[in-house]
Amino acid sequence: MSVHSMPVLTEAEVAERVGALMADMTTAEKAGQLTQYFYFDLPPREEGAPEGPGAAFAGQGITVGEALGRGEVGSLLFVTDPAQINRLQRRAIEGNRHGLPVLFGFDVIHGLRTIFPVPIALAASWDPAGVERSQAVAAREARAVGIHWAFAPMVDIARDPRWGRIVEGAGEDPYLGAAVAAAQVRGFQGEGLGAPGRVIAGPKHFAGYGAALGGRDYDEVNLSDSELWNVYLPPFKAAVDAGAGNIMTAYMDLNGVPATGNHWLLAEVLRGTWGFDGFLVSDAQAVHNLRTHGFAADLTEAGARALMAGVDMEMAVGDPAYAHLPEAIKAGLADEEALDACVRRVLTAKIRLGLLDQPYVDEDEAIQVLSDPAHRAAAREAAQRSAVLLRNEGGLLPLASPRSIAVSSIAVVGPLADSRRDTLGPWVFDFDLDETVTVLDGIRDRAGPDVEVGYAPGIRPALRVFPSMFDMFAGNAPAEPEGFDDAAELARAVDLARASDVAVVVLGEWQNMIGEAASRSSLELPGRQLELLQAVAATGTPVVLLVMNGRPLDLRWAAANVPAILDIWYPGTQGGAAVADLLFGDVGPGGKLPFTWPRTVGQVPLVYGHTVSHEPANQGRRYWDEESTPLYPFGYGLSYSRFDYADLTLDRDRLRAGQALTVSVTVTNAGERAADEVAQLYIHQRHGTASRPVRELKGFQRVSLAPGESRTLEFRLGPDELRYWNAAVRDWVIDATTIDVFAGGDSTAELTASFTISR
Ligand code: NOJ
């Protein structure tokens, strides 16, 4: 028996165990079970040192140590070393009258040691089974070191790319978002709590966090009833239906009520309507923040309001509000039954995980699991499958193919081309830089001895105007490079490009420019990157632009002037190897954009699923100074082949509300290479009791087809796809109407058919 495989207990057995434990627990011990602390062993801040986010954690190790000694800690986060996890676990168990172990949680966002492409890239693969496999690897590594719970997936819809956390989600669309959310939950949890090598999934941030005003992280969110139900909630609902064991609340206030104290959202919708039976955790310090919001007068009231809204566990940076729960109960602000219900849910999770029987982790096994080569191979495949080919004029890619140019020398240009840390992307902490393959490494390796590969950064790395909190607490804030001669370096890059057959230019955002607390007021390429690209292109050497990003960037110049553009995102540990596989055509790109790519920041938010109103013919001309159409539409992405769509047929053209139909379409690989295509199905409701978007994604399938091969794909449109939340009646409705169906390779697909729905 593997150390993690536990006998499955019945519900009654679990309840009995929970009951026995709770029988003589004090209110303070119960509140302790509901408290999660960050654990950092940071030294106290030195006198006069700048106050950074790290300062908030200084001395935290001591505070937590004391709370562990009193048996008043339910969970810890941010520890990843198995030996330290075992040590802390021992202190927890020995400090606790009931011998209760703590849950270890961590942000396992796109891998632990083996880093996968960032989540927006995984979504761009439009391959839920692949996404599930990636997160299963992440779960296996996390569980091996003693982590029980991932604060992931982030299932927030993001429609404003200024918001840095767009990189952590699946983009703008509720249907794709729901499919990716469910896949990730399955990947993390497997068959459910206690499955060997898996962890609890914690979809976040409930709910609406991605709609921050102006894309400014943590800012208020005002969502209409229709947007909330039709766009922002579906990925959460899918994650709950997939069995997520945990949900994390959000920081901001939703329509004026803080999400973390929002009884309607947490108790009525999540638990009541959806039947969520896992446990809820607050975001870090979010219970505390109920005071900041002006939603509670003091910490006692803050704790009470969160508890009464149904937040089972407080994620605390220090000074937990839940430590005041005994007082709050005495004062009548919260009741003991609510406290007990939360404790019951937390203990149930611990028991179901098997934690009470096997609280420690096997440190030797952890080392083996973390170095499993199969994990690296999975990361390489995920990076291959997530790349999106945005442009390929004249078949420049793949290099060295019959249609491309002969390549005996390659200039690799741009500081991101050889930056290990940036190749990994944001939101990773336990990576191994030594084994990270940059684009330069990957190309050198793949090109072989007959091709000369030169490298020139060309420009210095761009810096944030305001430093990143993550760089500050990791203690590695980037600095200006010493002795960098700007003019000479640019000239060197240009000379190298001029002397080479092809220039591969890697541009984008540095990883600290995206993610949490990394919102931007612009979408331009930071620093002197555009200038570098223009200087290289001016040599006349064909340019392949690789974009390293987690949000759309202003690529107007490149889209008009650079023959090949491949979006490689932040591709992870094996990123450079995967990129080389793609550049040389060992595999082909088949990803598609999970968001609408705007031309310029002034257009955002820009989504494909908009409604129409006055003068729809001028929809693309709403600004007098720039098109209001996207640079690249949602769902867009090329391959090294071409695909034709034909024979869009419906198995019936009339149905009654509540019935389903099957749509089929034939996709043909009309080119000369084997390639992947993501066939997409959209609907549009012509009329009804509310305005509906011009297009709504309602199905997709990624297929691999040999040259000349055709496949007929089927999609089911049933009540779930045809209903929508109607704000006028505050309910789901299926209208009597005509529905247009569109099938094709992106959201502008033209092949169409229609059917009617009657009551
Ligand atoms: C704050 C972030 O909003 C959340 O996503 C994350 O899980 C916690 N910090 C813990 O790191």
Coordinates of C-alpha atoms and ligand atoms in Angstrom, one line a residue, residues 36 38 40 57 77-78 105-109 150-152 154 156 165 168 202 204-205 209 217-218 248-251 281-285 315 317 427 429 469-470 473 516-517, ligand 1:
Q36 CA -4.6 29.3 8.9
F38 CA 1.4 32.0 6.8
F40 CA 7.8 32.3 7.2
F57 CA 5.8 38.4 8.0
L77 CA 0.7 27.9 4.3
F78 CA 3.8 28.6 2.4
G105 CA -1.8 24.6 1.9
F106 CA 0.2 26.3 -0.9
D107 CA -0.2 28.2 -4.1
V108 CA 0.4 25.3 -6.5
I109 CA -0.7 27.4 -9.5
A150 CA -3.6 23.8 -3.6
F151 CA -5.0 27.3 -3.7
A152 CA -6.0 26.7 -7.2
M154 CA -8.1 30.5 -10.2
D156 CA -12.0 34.2 -12.2
R165 CA -4.1 38.1 -12.7
E168 CA -3.8 32.8 -13.6
G202 CA -9.4 25.4 -3.9
K204 CA -10.8 31.0 -6.2
H205 CA -11.6 33.9 -5.7
Y209 CA -12.5 39.4 -8.5
D217 CA -6.0 44.6 -8.5
Y218 CA -8.2 44.4 -5.4
M248 CA -11.4 30.7 -1.5
T249 CA -13.3 33.9 -1.1
A250 CA -12.3 37.2 -2.8
Y251 CA -10.8 40.4 -1.5
V281 CA -11.2 29.8 3.3
S282 CA -10.8 33.5 3.1
D283 CA -8.1 35.1 1.0
A284 CA -5.1 36.2 2.9
Q285 CA -6.1 38.8 5.5
M315 CA -6.1 32.8 6.1
V317 CA -1.1 37.0 7.9
W427 CA 3.5 32.4 -9.1
F429 CA 8.4 29.5 -5.6
M469 CA 5.9 42.6 -3.7
F470 CA 6.9 39.1 -4.8
F473 CA 9.9 39.1 -0.3
E516 CA -1.0 39.4 -8.4
A517 CA -0.5 43.1 -7.7
Ligands
NOJ1 C1 -3.4 36.2 -2.0 C2 -3.9 35.8 -3.3 O1 -5.0 36.6 -3.7 C3 -4.4 34.3 -3.3 O2 -4.8 34.0 -4.6 C4 -3.4 33.4 -2.7 O3 -3.8 32.1 -2.7 C5 -3.0 33.9 -1.3 N1 -2.6 35.2 -1.3 C6 -2.0 33.0 -0.6 O4 -0.8 33.1 -1.2

